[in-house]
Amino acid sequence: MADLPRPRYRLRRLRRTAALRALVRETSVDTDRLVQPLFVREDPRADRVIPSMPGIFRLTAREAASETEELGALGVSAVILFGLPAEKDPIGRGAFEEHGVVQEAVRAIKEATPDVVVMTDVCLCEYTDHGHCGVVRDGRIDNDASVELLARTAVSQARAGADLVAPSAMMDGQVAAVRAALDREGFEETGVLAYAAKHASAFYGPFREAADSVPRFGDRRTYQKDPANFRESLREIALDLEEGADIVMVKPALAYLDVIRAARERFDAPLAAYSVSGEYSLIKAAAERGWVDERSIVEETLTAIRRAGADLVLTYHAKAFATWQREGRA
Ligand code: PBG
């Protein structure tokens, strides 16, 4: 025993106590870097409960305003809104109506809590009766016709008071069109958070249940990007920055940490990651069964997303995380 080599370096020295570990911790998750997604329903009688997303509800505009107030008090200073219109149609009119569900929710939230950052998802899939993110022509999604409606949607949301609009339809040129439309209408201060590297992912399943936006035919693979491609993600991000995005996003998060890391290294713009509905539901389902500890898993995964390089994280766990922080260490 005596002649076995003794370690020359002892990394355990800095792991000895909680205070030492805290001194050298490289990554933190702060509540003010989290964005809570909120579903806002237009029909007051529509179902509140989303079975596949326990703890997340379809809110009325008024409820969204008080929820945002609570979030603000907990230190979560941003929300992103998704609208559930009372009626759907082929072109998703509800997305760009002056008094659409999201537009009204933005107004209600801004009136109650003007300091909380309000982001709005710019897409048509929650509003179209066929469930696609754009306009359908001859069984295909018409890129340029869709972009026009997306630009109208963004302007109507900016007019309602959104701080950042977030185009998520994955149409080519959508960021440039949204930027130009905002500028033309006098909203040069409204920012663009681009869903730049948005993958065609099975992790969106629970969201589509929540928004009743499963495509009625085909799938989203002709516009959302192939999960197998890494370089293409970087091209998408580069293009969105060129088109004027203020913040670029990678989505989903956990299965795409390599893309987040590479984007962090290649681009200097603020980088967001979206930990999507399926990521939330997987954790909830396992935690409900007592198979994993929810709080620890959430802290670990959010840390991983931040460590990979995301500046801000969109997560359905934002409120829970902030509440745990407030309660102190478990
Ligand atoms: C709209 C949109 C979707 C999500 C965000 N914006 C649905 C989709 O693309 O099918 C998914 C978010 C989530 O799963 O939490 N296009």
PDB file of C-alpha atoms and ligand atoms in Angstrom, residues 82 121 123 125-126 133 168 195 198 203-204 207-208 220 224 251 274 276-278 316, ligand 1:
ATOM      1  CA  PHE A  82     -49.418  31.412 -27.026  1.00  0.00           C
ATOM      2  CA  ASP A 121     -45.090  33.686 -30.415  1.00  0.00           C
ATOM      3  CA  CYS A 123     -47.068  31.612 -35.809  1.00  0.00           C
ATOM      4  CA  CYS A 125     -50.561  26.858 -36.286  1.00  0.00           C
ATOM      5  CA  GLU A 126     -52.672  27.581 -33.217  1.00  0.00           C
ATOM      6  CA  CYS A 133     -47.791  27.009 -39.387  1.00  0.00           C
ATOM      7  CA  SER A 168     -41.605  30.440 -34.923  1.00  0.00           C
ATOM      8  CA  TYR A 195     -36.833  30.674 -33.288  1.00  0.00           C
ATOM      9  CA  LYS A 198     -36.243  25.001 -34.570  1.00  0.00           C
ATOM     10  CA  PHE A 203     -40.953  16.866 -28.012  1.00  0.00           C
ATOM     11  CA  TYR A 204     -43.710  19.314 -29.063  1.00  0.00           C
ATOM     12  CA  PHE A 207     -47.917  21.619 -26.648  1.00  0.00           C
ATOM     13  CA  ARG A 208     -49.941  20.493 -29.635  1.00  0.00           C
ATOM     14  CA  ARG A 220     -43.990  19.888 -40.167  1.00  0.00           C
ATOM     15  CA  GLN A 224     -39.009  22.748 -39.337  1.00  0.00           C
ATOM     16  CA  LYS A 251     -35.328  24.523 -29.744  1.00  0.00           C
ATOM     17  CA  TYR A 274     -36.516  26.537 -25.367  1.00  0.00           C
ATOM     18  CA  VAL A 276     -40.212  22.521 -24.667  1.00  0.00           C
ATOM     19  CA  SER A 277     -43.428  20.883 -23.547  1.00  0.00           C
ATOM     20  CA  GLY A 278     -42.205  17.310 -23.985  1.00  0.00           C
ATOM     21  CA  TYR A 316     -42.570  25.606 -18.238  1.00  0.00           C
TER      22      TYR A 316
HETATM   23  C1  PBG B   1     -45.648  27.256 -32.890  1.00  0.00           C
HETATM   24  C2  PBG B   1     -44.908  26.695 -31.751  1.00  0.00           C
HETATM   25  C3  PBG B   1     -44.832  25.378 -31.295  1.00  0.00           C
HETATM   26  C4  PBG B   1     -44.059  25.400 -30.158  1.00  0.00           C
HETATM   27  C5  PBG B   1     -43.658  26.701 -29.955  1.00  0.00           C
HETATM   28  N1  PBG B   1     -44.182  27.489 -30.964  1.00  0.00           N
HETATM   29  C6  PBG B   1     -45.502  24.160 -31.805  1.00  0.00           C
HETATM   30  C7  PBG B   1     -44.970  23.470 -32.992  1.00  0.00           C
HETATM   31  O1  PBG B   1     -44.072  23.952 -33.673  1.00  0.00           O
HETATM   32  O2  PBG B   1     -45.530  22.410 -33.273  1.00  0.00           O
HETATM   33  C8  PBG B   1     -43.739  24.221 -29.300  1.00  0.00           C
HETATM   34  C9  PBG B   1     -43.394  24.548 -27.900  1.00  0.00           C
HETATM   35  C10 PBG B   1     -43.446  23.406 -26.963  1.00  0.00           C
HETATM   36  O3  PBG B   1     -43.530  22.223 -27.326  1.00  0.00           O
HETATM   37  O4  PBG B   1     -43.385  23.693 -25.769  1.00  0.00           O
HETATM   38  N2  PBG B   1     -45.238  26.796 -34.129  1.00  0.00           N
END
